[in-house]
CSV table of C-alpha atoms and ligand atoms in Angstrom, one decimal:
chain,number,residue,atom,x,y,z
Y,9,MET,CA,-15.0,-6.7,-24.9
Y,10,ASP,CA,-11.6,-5.8,-26.7
Y,11,TYR,CA,-8.4,-6.7,-26.2
Y,12,LEU,CA,-4.8,-5.9,-27.3
Y,13,ARG,CA,-2.5,-8.0,-29.4
Y,14,ILE,CA,1.0,-6.9,-29.5
Y,15,THR,CA,3.8,-8.7,-31.9
Y,16,GLY,CA,7.1,-8.0,-30.4
Y,17,PRO,CA,9.7,-7.1,-30.1
Y,18,SER,CA,9.7,-3.7,-31.7
Y,19,GLN,CA,11.7,-0.5,-31.5
Y,20,LEU,CA,9.5,2.5,-31.1
Y,21,GLU,CA,10.9,5.9,-32.9
Y,22,GLY,CA,8.9,8.8,-33.8
Y,23,GLU,CA,7.0,11.7,-31.8
Y,24,ILE,CA,3.5,11.9,-30.0
Y,25,THR,CA,1.6,14.4,-28.2
Y,26,VAL,CA,0.9,13.6,-24.5
Y,27,SER,CA,-2.8,13.9,-23.4
Y,28,GLY,CA,-4.2,16.3,-20.4
Y,29,ALA,CA,-4.1,14.5,-17.0
Y,30,LYS,CA,-6.6,12.5,-15.8
Y,31,ASN,CA,-5.9,12.9,-12.3
Y,32,ALA,CA,-5.9,16.9,-12.8
Y,33,ALA,CA,-9.1,16.8,-14.8
Y,34,LEU,CA,-11.0,14.9,-12.4
Y,35,PRO,CA,-10.9,17.3,-9.2
Y,36,LEU,CA,-11.1,20.4,-11.4
Y,37,ILE,CA,-14.3,19.3,-13.1
Y,38,ALA,CA,-15.8,18.6,-9.4
Y,39,ALA,CA,-14.7,22.0,-8.8
Y,40,THR,CA,-17.0,23.5,-11.1
Y,41,LEU,CA,-19.6,22.4,-8.4
Y,42,LEU,CA,-18.5,25.3,-6.5
Y,43,SER,CA,-19.8,27.6,-9.3
Y,44,ASP,CA,-23.5,28.6,-10.6
Y,45,GLU,CA,-22.2,30.0,-13.9
Y,46,PRO,CA,-20.7,28.4,-16.8
Y,47,CYS,CA,-17.1,27.4,-17.1
Y,48,THR,CA,-14.7,26.1,-20.1
Y,49,ILE,CA,-12.1,23.4,-19.5
Y,50,GLU,CA,-9.6,22.5,-22.2
Y,51,ASN,CA,-7.0,19.7,-22.8
Y,52,ILE,CA,-9.1,17.3,-21.0
Y,53,PRO,CA,-8.2,13.4,-22.1
Y,54,GLU,CA,-11.2,11.7,-23.4
Y,55,VAL,CA,-10.6,8.5,-21.1
Y,56,ALA,CA,-13.4,6.5,-19.7
Y,57,ASP,CA,-12.8,7.7,-16.1
Y,58,ILE,CA,-13.8,11.4,-17.5
Y,59,HIS,CA,-17.0,10.0,-19.1
Y,60,THR,CA,-17.8,8.0,-15.8
Y,61,LEU,CA,-17.8,11.5,-13.7
Y,62,LEU,CA,-19.6,13.4,-16.5
Y,63,LYS,CA,-22.3,10.5,-16.1
Y,64,LEU,CA,-22.6,11.2,-12.5
Y,65,PHE,CA,-22.7,15.0,-13.2
Y,66,ASP,CA,-25.8,14.5,-15.3
Y,67,LYS,CA,-27.2,12.5,-13.0
Y,68,LEU,CA,-26.9,15.6,-10.5
Y,69,GLY,CA,-28.7,17.5,-13.1
Y,70,SER,CA,-25.4,19.6,-14.6
Y,71,LYS,CA,-25.6,20.9,-18.1
Y,72,PHE,CA,-22.5,20.3,-20.1
Y,73,ILE,CA,-21.0,19.6,-23.8
Y,74,PHE,CA,-17.7,17.5,-23.8
Y,75,GLU,CA,-16.4,17.3,-27.4
Y,76,ASP,CA,-12.8,17.9,-28.9
Y,77,HIS,CA,-11.4,17.5,-25.5
Y,78,THR,CA,-13.1,20.8,-24.2
Y,79,LEU,CA,-15.9,21.0,-21.7
Y,80,ASN,CA,-18.4,23.4,-21.4
Y,81,ILE,CA,-20.5,22.8,-18.0
Y,82,ASP,CA,-22.9,24.8,-16.2
Y,83,ASN,CA,-24.0,23.7,-12.7
Y,84,GLU,CA,-26.7,26.2,-11.7
Y,85,ALA,CA,-29.3,23.7,-12.0
Y,86,ILE,CA,-27.7,21.2,-9.9
Y,87,ASP,CA,-31.2,19.5,-8.3
Y,88,ASN,CA,-29.6,16.3,-6.7
Y,89,THR,CA,-27.2,15.6,-4.6
Y,90,THR,CA,-26.5,11.7,-4.5
Y,91,ALA,CA,-23.8,10.1,-6.2
Y,92,THR,CA,-24.8,6.5,-6.6
Y,93,TYR,CA,-23.3,3.0,-6.2
Y,94,ASP,CA,-23.6,2.0,-9.6
Y,95,ILE,CA,-21.2,5.0,-10.4
Y,96,VAL,CA,-18.7,5.1,-7.7
Y,97,LYS,CA,-17.9,1.2,-7.5
Y,98,THR,CA,-16.7,1.8,-11.4
Y,99,MET,CA,-14.6,5.1,-10.1
Y,100,ARG,CA,-13.4,5.5,-6.6
Y,101,ALA,CA,-12.3,9.2,-7.8
Y,102,SER,CA,-16.2,10.2,-7.8
Y,103,ILE,CA,-15.5,10.7,-4.0
Y,104,LEU,CA,-14.1,14.1,-5.4
Y,105,VAL,CA,-17.8,15.3,-5.5
Y,106,LEU,CA,-18.2,14.9,-1.9
Y,107,GLY,CA,-16.4,18.3,-0.5
Y,108,PRO,CA,-17.8,20.3,-3.2
Y,109,LEU,CA,-21.4,19.3,-3.1
Y,110,LEU,CA,-21.1,19.6,0.8
Y,111,SER,CA,-20.2,23.1,1.1
Y,112,ARG,CA,-22.2,24.2,-1.7
Y,113,PHE,CA,-25.5,22.7,-1.0
Y,114,GLY,CA,-25.2,21.8,3.1
Y,115,HIS,CA,-25.9,18.1,2.3
Y,116,CYS,CA,-24.9,15.2,-0.1
Y,117,GLU,CA,-25.1,11.3,-0.1
Y,118,VAL,CA,-22.1,9.8,-1.7
Y,119,SER,CA,-21.6,5.8,-1.9
Y,120,LEU,CA,-18.9,4.4,0.0
Y,121,PRO,CA,-16.6,3.4,-2.7
Y,122,GLY,CA,-15.7,-0.2,-1.4
Y,123,GLY,CA,-12.7,-2.3,-2.2
Y,124,CYS,CA,-10.2,-2.1,-4.9
Y,125,ALA,CA,-7.7,-4.2,-6.8
Y,126,ILE,CA,-4.6,-2.4,-5.3
Y,127,GLY,CA,-5.5,-2.4,-1.7
Y,128,GLN,CA,-8.2,-1.3,1.1
Y,129,ARG,CA,-7.8,2.8,0.2
Y,130,PRO,CA,-9.9,3.8,3.0
Y,131,ILE,CA,-11.5,7.4,2.7
Y,132,ASP,CA,-11.3,8.0,6.6
Y,133,LEU,CA,-9.3,11.1,6.0
Y,134,HIS,CA,-11.7,12.8,4.1
Y,135,LEU,CA,-14.7,12.2,6.5
Y,136,LYS,CA,-12.3,13.2,9.4
Y,137,ALA,CA,-11.6,16.6,8.1
Y,138,LEU,CA,-15.2,17.3,6.7
Y,139,GLU,CA,-16.2,16.6,10.6
Y,140,LEU,CA,-13.5,18.7,12.0
Y,141,MET,CA,-15.3,21.5,9.3
Y,142,GLY,CA,-18.5,20.9,11.2
Y,143,ALA,CA,-20.2,18.2,9.0
Y,144,THR,CA,-22.4,15.6,10.5
Y,145,ILE,CA,-21.4,12.2,9.0
Y,146,GLU,CA,-23.2,9.1,8.9
Y,147,ILE,CA,-23.0,5.7,7.2
Y,148,LYS,CA,-26.5,4.6,6.1
Y,149,ASN,CA,-27.3,1.9,3.6
Y,150,GLY,CA,-23.5,1.9,2.2
Y,151,TYR,CA,-23.8,5.7,1.7
Y,152,ILE,CA,-21.8,8.6,3.3
Y,153,VAL,CA,-25.0,10.7,4.1
Y,154,ALA,CA,-22.8,14.0,4.8
Y,155,THR,CA,-24.8,17.3,6.3
Y,156,ALA,CA,-23.9,20.6,7.2
Y,157,PRO,CA,-27.1,22.9,7.2
Y,158,ALA,CA,-25.6,26.1,7.9
Y,159,GLY,CA,-22.5,25.5,5.7
Y,160,LEU,CA,-18.9,24.3,6.4
Y,161,ASN,CA,-16.8,26.1,9.0
Y,162,GLY,CA,-12.9,26.7,8.8
Y,163,ALA,CA,-11.0,24.4,11.0
Y,164,HIS,CA,-7.3,23.5,11.6
Y,165,ILE,CA,-6.7,20.2,9.9
Y,166,ILE,CA,-3.6,17.8,10.2
Y,167,PHE,CA,-3.7,15.1,7.4
Y,168,ASP,CA,-2.5,11.7,9.5
Y,169,LYS,CA,-1.1,10.7,5.7
Y,170,VAL,CA,-0.7,12.7,2.7
Y,171,THR,CA,-3.6,11.7,0.5
Y,172,VAL,CA,-4.0,13.3,-2.9
Y,173,THR,CA,-7.7,13.0,-3.2
Y,174,GLY,CA,-8.4,13.8,0.5
Y,175,SER,CA,-6.5,17.2,0.1
Y,176,GLU,CA,-8.3,17.9,-2.9
Y,177,ASN,CA,-11.7,17.2,-1.6
Y,178,ILE,CA,-11.0,19.3,1.6
Y,179,ILE,CA,-9.7,22.1,-0.8
Y,180,MET,CA,-12.5,22.4,-2.4
Y,181,ALA,CA,-14.7,21.9,0.8
Y,182,ALA,CA,-12.8,24.9,2.3
Y,183,ALA,CA,-13.2,27.3,-0.9
Y,184,LEU,CA,-16.6,27.8,0.3
Y,185,ALA,CA,-16.5,27.4,3.9
Y,186,LYS,CA,-16.9,30.3,6.5
Y,187,GLY,CA,-13.4,31.6,7.5
Y,188,LYS,CA,-9.9,30.2,7.4
Y,189,THR,CA,-8.7,26.6,6.9
Y,190,GLU,CA,-5.3,25.6,7.5
Y,191,LEU,CA,-4.5,22.3,6.2
Y,192,ILE,CA,-1.3,20.3,7.5
Y,193,ASN,CA,0.6,17.8,5.2
Y,194,VAL,CA,-1.3,18.4,2.3
Y,195,ALA,CA,-0.4,16.0,-0.9
Y,196,LYS,CA,1.9,18.5,-3.3
Y,197,GLU,CA,1.1,16.3,-6.3
Y,198,PRO,CA,1.0,18.6,-9.5
Y,199,GLU,CA,-2.9,18.0,-9.8
Y,200,VAL,CA,-3.5,19.1,-6.3
Y,201,VAL,CA,-1.5,22.2,-7.0
Y,202,GLN,CA,-3.4,22.8,-10.4
Y,203,LEU,CA,-6.5,22.5,-8.4
Y,204,CYS,CA,-5.5,25.4,-6.1
Y,205,GLU,CA,-4.0,27.5,-8.7
Y,206,VAL,CA,-7.4,27.3,-10.5
Y,207,LEU,CA,-9.3,28.2,-7.2
Y,208,TYR,CA,-7.2,30.9,-6.6
Y,209,ASP,CA,-7.6,32.5,-10.2
Y,210,SER,CA,-11.0,32.2,-9.3
Y,211,GLY,CA,-11.1,34.5,-6.4
Y,212,VAL,CA,-10.3,32.0,-3.4
Y,213,ASP,CA,-7.3,33.5,-1.2
Y,214,ILE,CA,-5.2,30.4,-0.8
Y,215,GLU,CA,-1.5,31.1,0.9
Y,216,GLY,CA,0.9,28.0,0.3
Y,217,ILE,CA,0.1,26.6,-2.7
Y,218,GLY,CA,2.6,24.1,-3.7
Y,219,THR,CA,3.4,23.5,-0.4
Y,220,ASP,CA,2.2,21.0,2.6
Y,221,GLU,CA,0.5,23.9,4.4
Y,222,LEU,CA,-2.1,25.8,3.0
Y,223,ILE,CA,-4.5,28.4,4.6
Y,224,ILE,CA,-7.7,29.0,2.6
Y,225,HIS,CA,-9.9,31.8,3.3
Y,226,GLY,CA,-13.6,30.6,2.6
Y,227,THR,CA,-16.2,32.4,0.7
Y,228,ASP,CA,-19.3,31.4,3.6
Y,229,ARG,CA,-21.0,29.7,0.3
Y,230,GLU,CA,-20.8,32.3,-2.1
Y,231,PRO,CA,-20.5,30.4,-5.1
Y,232,LEU,CA,-17.3,31.0,-7.4
Y,233,LYS,CA,-16.9,32.4,-10.8
Y,234,LEU,CA,-14.1,30.0,-12.3
Y,235,ASN,CA,-12.4,31.4,-15.2
Y,236,SER,CA,-11.4,29.1,-18.0
Y,237,PHE,CA,-8.4,27.0,-18.1
Y,238,SER,CA,-6.4,24.2,-19.6
Y,239,ILE,CA,-5.7,20.5,-17.8
Y,240,ILE,CA,-2.1,20.4,-17.5
Y,241,PRO,CA,-0.1,17.4,-19.3
Y,242,ASP,CA,-0.4,13.7,-17.7
Y,243,ARG,CA,3.0,13.1,-16.3
Y,244,ILE,CA,2.0,9.4,-15.8
Y,245,GLU,CA,0.8,8.8,-19.6
Y,246,ALA,CA,4.3,10.7,-20.3
Y,247,GLY,CA,6.4,8.4,-18.1
Y,248,THR,CA,4.7,5.4,-19.4
Y,249,TYR,CA,5.9,6.5,-23.0
Y,250,LEU,CA,9.1,7.1,-21.8
Y,251,CYS,CA,9.5,3.6,-20.4
Y,252,ALA,CA,8.1,2.3,-23.6
Y,253,ALA,CA,11.1,4.0,-25.6
Y,254,ALA,CA,13.3,2.7,-23.0
Y,255,ILE,CA,12.0,-0.9,-22.7
Y,256,THR,CA,12.5,-1.0,-26.4
Y,257,TYR,CA,15.4,0.7,-26.8
Y,258,GLY,CA,13.9,3.4,-29.3
Y,259,THR,CA,14.2,7.3,-29.6
Y,260,ILE,CA,11.0,9.0,-29.3
Y,261,THR,CA,10.0,12.6,-28.6
Y,262,LEU,CA,6.9,13.5,-26.4
Y,263,ASN,CA,5.2,16.9,-27.1
Y,264,ASN,CA,3.2,18.7,-24.3
Y,265,ILE,CA,5.2,18.0,-21.2
Y,266,ILE,CA,6.0,19.5,-18.0
Y,267,ALA,CA,9.5,18.4,-17.5
Y,268,ASP,CA,9.7,19.3,-13.8
Y,269,HIS,CA,6.7,16.9,-13.2
Y,270,LEU,CA,8.6,14.1,-14.4
Y,271,ASP,CA,11.9,14.8,-12.4
Y,272,ALA,CA,11.6,11.5,-10.2
Y,273,VAL,CA,10.7,9.4,-13.7
Y,274,THR,CA,13.6,10.6,-15.6
Y,275,ALA,CA,16.5,10.3,-12.8
Y,276,LYS,CA,15.3,6.8,-12.6
Y,277,LEU,CA,15.8,6.5,-16.5
Y,278,HIS,CA,18.9,8.2,-16.5
Y,279,GLU,CA,20.2,5.7,-13.8
Y,280,ALA,CA,18.9,2.8,-15.9
Y,281,GLY,CA,21.3,4.2,-18.7
Y,282,CYS,CA,18.9,6.4,-20.8
Y,283,ARG,CA,19.7,9.9,-21.9
Y,284,ILE,CA,17.1,12.7,-22.0
Y,285,GLU,CA,16.9,15.8,-23.5
Y,286,THR,CA,14.2,18.6,-22.7
Y,287,ARG,CA,13.5,21.7,-24.8
Y,288,ASN,CA,10.6,23.7,-23.6
Y,289,ASP,CA,7.6,21.7,-23.3
Y,290,SER,CA,9.0,18.7,-25.2
Y,291,MET,CA,11.3,15.8,-24.0
Y,292,THR,CA,13.3,13.4,-26.1
Y,293,LEU,CA,14.3,9.9,-24.7
Y,294,TYR,CA,17.4,8.5,-26.2
Y,295,PRO,CA,18.0,4.6,-25.4
Y,296,ALA,CA,20.6,3.4,-23.1
Y,297,ALA,CA,23.4,1.3,-24.6
Y,298,LYS,CA,22.4,-1.8,-22.2
Y,299,LEU,CA,19.9,-1.2,-19.5
Y,300,LYS,CA,21.2,-1.1,-16.4
Y,301,SER,CA,19.3,-2.5,-12.9
Y,302,PHE,CA,17.7,0.2,-10.3
Y,303,GLU,CA,16.3,0.3,-7.1
Y,304,ILE,CA,12.7,2.4,-6.6
Y,305,SER,CA,10.5,2.7,-3.8
Y,306,THR,CA,7.3,4.8,-4.2
Y,307,THR,CA,6.7,7.7,-2.1
Y,308,GLU,CA,4.5,11.0,-2.3
Y,309,TYR,CA,5.2,13.8,-5.0
Y,310,PRO,CA,7.9,15.0,-5.6
Y,311,GLY,CA,9.2,11.2,-5.1
Y,312,PHE,CA,8.8,8.2,-7.1
Y,313,PRO,CA,5.2,7.9,-8.2
Y,314,THR,CA,3.3,4.8,-7.2
Y,315,ASP,CA,1.6,5.0,-10.4
Y,316,MET,CA,5.1,4.5,-12.3
Y,317,GLN,CA,5.9,1.4,-10.4
Y,318,ALA,CA,4.2,-1.1,-12.7
Y,319,GLN,CA,5.8,0.1,-16.0
Y,320,PHE,CA,9.4,0.4,-14.2
Y,321,MET,CA,8.9,-3.2,-13.0
Y,322,ALA,CA,8.5,-4.3,-16.9
Y,323,LEU,CA,11.6,-2.3,-17.7
Y,324,ALA,CA,13.5,-3.9,-14.7
Y,325,THR,CA,12.8,-7.4,-16.5
Y,326,GLN,CA,15.3,-5.9,-19.5
Y,327,ALA,CA,17.8,-4.3,-17.2
Y,328,GLU,CA,21.1,-6.3,-16.5
Y,329,GLY,CA,21.6,-7.1,-12.9
Y,330,VAL,CA,19.3,-6.9,-10.1
Y,331,SER,CA,16.6,-4.4,-9.5
Y,332,ILE,CA,14.7,-3.9,-6.5
Y,333,ILE,CA,11.0,-2.4,-6.2
Y,334,GLU,CA,9.4,-1.1,-3.1
Y,335,GLU,CA,5.7,-0.4,-3.1
Y,336,ARG,CA,4.9,1.9,0.1
Y,337,LEU,CA,1.5,3.3,-0.5
Y,338,PHE,CA,-0.8,0.6,-1.9
Y,339,GLU,CA,-0.5,-3.0,0.0
Y,340,ASN,CA,-1.3,-4.9,-3.1
Y,341,ARG,CA,-0.1,-3.2,-6.0
Y,342,PHE,CA,1.7,-6.0,-7.4
Y,343,MET,CA,-1.1,-7.7,-9.2
Y,344,HIS,CA,0.9,-7.3,-12.3
Y,345,VAL,CA,3.7,-9.6,-11.4
Y,346,SER,CA,1.9,-12.6,-11.7
Y,347,GLU,CA,1.2,-11.7,-15.4
Y,348,LEU,CA,4.8,-10.3,-16.1
Y,349,GLN,CA,5.8,-13.9,-14.7
Y,350,ARG,CA,3.8,-15.7,-17.7
Y,351,LEU,CA,5.7,-13.6,-19.8
Y,352,GLY,CA,8.9,-15.3,-18.5
Y,353,ALA,CA,10.3,-12.4,-15.9
Y,354,SER,CA,12.2,-13.6,-12.9
Y,355,ILE,CA,10.5,-11.8,-9.9
Y,356,HIS,CA,10.8,-12.6,-6.2
Y,357,LEU,CA,8.0,-11.0,-4.1
Y,358,LYS,CA,8.3,-10.6,-0.4
Y,359,GLY,CA,6.2,-8.2,1.3
Y,360,HIS,CA,6.0,-4.9,-0.1
Y,361,THR,CA,9.3,-5.3,-1.8
Y,362,ALA,CA,9.7,-7.1,-5.4
Y,363,THR,CA,13.4,-8.3,-6.3
Y,364,LEU,CA,14.0,-8.8,-10.4
Y,365,ASN,CA,17.0,-10.6,-11.9
Y,366,GLY,CA,17.2,-9.2,-15.4
Y,367,PRO,CA,17.7,-9.3,-18.5
Y,368,ILE,CA,15.4,-11.9,-19.3
Y,369,GLN,CA,14.1,-12.5,-23.3
Y,370,LEU,CA,10.2,-12.3,-22.7
Y,371,LEU,CA,8.2,-14.5,-24.3
Y,372,GLY,CA,4.7,-13.6,-25.9
Y,373,ALA,CA,1.6,-15.3,-24.1
Y,374,GLU,CA,-2.3,-14.3,-22.8
Y,375,VAL,CA,-2.2,-12.0,-19.8
Y,376,MET,CA,-4.9,-10.1,-18.2
Y,377,ALA,CA,-5.0,-6.6,-17.2
Y,378,THR,CA,-5.9,-6.0,-13.4
Y,379,ASP,CA,-5.8,-2.3,-12.6
Y,380,LEU,CA,-4.7,0.8,-14.8
Y,381,ARG,CA,-1.1,1.1,-14.2
Y,382,ALA,CA,-0.8,-2.4,-14.1
Y,383,SER,CA,-2.0,-3.0,-17.8
Y,384,SER,CA,0.3,-0.6,-19.0
Y,385,ALA,CA,3.0,-2.7,-17.6
Y,386,LEU,CA,1.8,-5.5,-19.6
Y,387,VAL,CA,1.6,-3.6,-22.5
Y,388,LEU,CA,5.4,-2.6,-22.2
Y,389,ALA,CA,6.3,-6.1,-21.5
Y,390,GLY,CA,4.5,-7.3,-24.6
Y,391,LEU,CA,6.4,-4.8,-26.7
Y,392,ALA,CA,9.9,-6.3,-25.4
Y,393,ALA,CA,8.8,-9.9,-25.4
Y,394,LYS,CA,9.3,-12.0,-28.8
Y,395,GLY,CA,6.0,-13.2,-30.6
Y,396,VAL,CA,2.3,-12.4,-29.8
Y,397,THR,CA,1.1,-11.2,-26.3
Y,398,ASN,CA,-2.6,-11.0,-25.9
Y,399,ILE,CA,-3.8,-8.5,-23.3
Y,400,HIS,CA,-7.6,-8.9,-22.0
Y,401,ARG,CA,-9.7,-7.2,-20.1
Y,402,ILE,CA,-8.4,-3.6,-21.3
Y,403,TYR,CA,-10.9,-1.8,-20.1
Y,404,HIS,CA,-8.6,-0.9,-17.4
Y,405,LEU,CA,-6.4,1.0,-19.8
Y,406,ASP,CA,-9.3,2.8,-21.5
Y,407,ARG,CA,-9.8,4.5,-18.0
Y,408,GLY,CA,-6.8,6.4,-18.1
Y,409,TYR,CA,-4.7,6.2,-21.5
Y,410,GLU,CA,-6.1,8.0,-24.7
Y,411,VAL,CA,-5.9,5.9,-27.7
Y,412,LEU,CA,-3.1,4.0,-26.8
Y,413,HIS,CA,-2.9,1.9,-29.3
Y,414,GLU,CA,-3.0,4.4,-31.7
Y,415,LYS,CA,-0.3,6.4,-30.0
Y,416,LEU,CA,1.8,3.2,-30.1
Y,417,LYS,CA,1.4,2.4,-33.4
Y,418,LYS,CA,2.0,5.8,-34.6
Y,419,LEU,CA,5.6,4.8,-32.8
Y,420,GLY,CA,6.0,1.6,-34.8
Y,421,ALA,CA,4.6,-0.8,-32.7
Y,422,LYS,CA,2.9,-3.7,-33.7
Y,423,ILE,CA,-0.3,-3.4,-31.7
Y,424,GLU,CA,-3.9,-4.1,-32.8
Y,425,ARG,CA,-7.5,-3.6,-30.9
Y,426,LEU,CA,-9.5,-6.7,-31.3
Y,427,LYS,CA,-12.7,-8.0,-30.0
Y,428,GLU,CA,-12.9,-11.0,-27.8
Z,517,UD1,C1,-4.7,9.2,-6.1
Z,517,UD1,C2,-4.2,9.1,-7.4
Z,517,UD1,C3,-3.8,7.6,-7.9
Z,517,UD1,C4,-2.7,7.6,-7.0
Z,517,UD1,C5,-2.6,8.3,-5.3
Z,517,UD1,C6,-1.3,8.1,-5.0
Z,517,UD1,C7,-6.7,10.3,-8.2
Z,517,UD1,C8,-7.7,10.1,-9.2
Z,517,UD1,N1,-5.9,9.0,-8.3
Z,517,UD1,O1,-5.5,8.2,-5.7
Z,517,UD1,O2,-4.1,7.4,-9.3
Z,517,UD1,O3,-1.9,6.1,-7.0
Z,517,UD1,O4,-3.5,8.9,-5.3
Z,517,UD1,O5,-0.7,8.7,-5.5
Z,517,UD1,O6,-5.3,11.1,-8.2
Z,517,UD1,N2,-5.5,6.8,2.9
Z,517,UD1,C9,-5.9,6.6,3.9
Z,517,UD1,N3,-6.9,7.3,4.2
Z,517,UD1,C10,-7.7,8.3,3.4
Z,517,UD1,C11,-7.2,8.5,2.1
Z,517,UD1,C12,-6.3,7.7,1.8
Z,517,UD1,O7,-5.4,5.8,4.7
Z,517,UD1,O8,-8.9,8.6,3.8
Z,517,UD1,C13,-4.3,6.1,2.2
Z,517,UD1,C14,-4.6,5.0,1.0
Z,517,UD1,O9,-5.1,3.9,1.6
Z,517,UD1,C15,-3.0,5.1,0.5
Z,517,UD1,C16,-2.5,6.7,0.8
Z,517,UD1,O10,-3.3,7.1,1.8
Z,517,UD1,O11,-2.1,4.4,1.5
Z,517,UD1,C17,-2.3,7.3,-0.2
Z,517,UD1,O12,-3.7,7.3,-1.1
Z,517,UD1,P1,-4.3,8.5,-1.7
Z,517,UD1,O13,-3.3,9.7,-1.7
Z,517,UD1,O14,-5.5,9.1,-1.0
Z,517,UD1,O15,-4.7,8.1,-2.9
Z,517,UD1,P2,-6.0,8.8,-4.1
Z,517,UD1,O16,-6.2,10.0,-3.9
Z,517,UD1,O17,-7.0,7.6,-3.8
């Protein structure tokens, strides 16, 4: 197993290119199941979660070549509609094959994802919506067994909560359903919007793209012809590097970004005292004279993303005054708190709210990565800490950050990837 050794403190300087968004690529690869013709997707990040999904596609009978960030995929010969436990347990987002497999083939079996480090994460809303579309859902031997032999029907669906992958699953299911599906309280994350745009460009009539109410006119099981497209930049990766610059009082430029997608993040960095300049598809962060404390409450897009909460907690350890961070989406997304405390952070946790006092001179220590974004918070803290920080279990980071240590090295960090 690999670990990261960071010797800090460092001051990042330079320029890097942001990779394609993992959370856009996953549903869009799943969407290729709606087609029986070859399709090309560009700018896919080479991260572990993508390889996990492709392993699942291989088992389904999909034919593909993935090289140089480009996926050429042909799902004409799919001969298996079961997503097995061994894959789903390593990546919950495997649930994204449920909607497209069911709508194209009329049946599928997908392992229930089970527990998760950041909270309970049920999928009841995905299942309830599919039932409203006429599917029969049973739970057997740990698997969701979904059937709709005559295909899915359009329906009027109100999501009780905003769910990202839930919205994506049902949008894909509705694309091949019979008739009109009305979706209310749909997630508006840029990754959901790109999914809608790609389906629209492929001939699916979708009204309301970018809003929380969609009307989707299904093709009645006529497979789609997906035109080639390129994955949008990863706003969470970009936000993580912006925090890395801010916490080290460095100046960095990010290429390949969509600034609008980062509004909630850049607004908080601005509050913390940083200055950000945007030009077309690039962005430069200039450091604060002295980082100031801030308050954050995570919520759905366009609000502050839960996927940036841990990184801002690392930043708050270096900000002058009391910062307050409230996590409203996931009940247990504070696993990084005790690891940041091992580096010396002053954090008081009560319920869903963390209160931090800063700035604190962090000191390097051995720490353990617990989930994807928690791990990146430890990297940021390690960059600011004095001495050596060893971060173990970095397979969590590999799930969603492409060559993180190489990008940070390019920015001047003293970081090595070593074997345990
Ligand atoms: C997606 C993202 C993840 C991000 C999260 C919130 C992907 C692959 N993952 O996860 O990085 O942190 O959105 O922005 O895109 N819920 C239910 N029932 C359901 C579904 C969700 O109660 O059927 C609850 C969840 O427990 C959570 C909230 O709704 O409290 C939001 O979860 P959701 O948007 O579904 O997260 P994911 O799609 O799993």
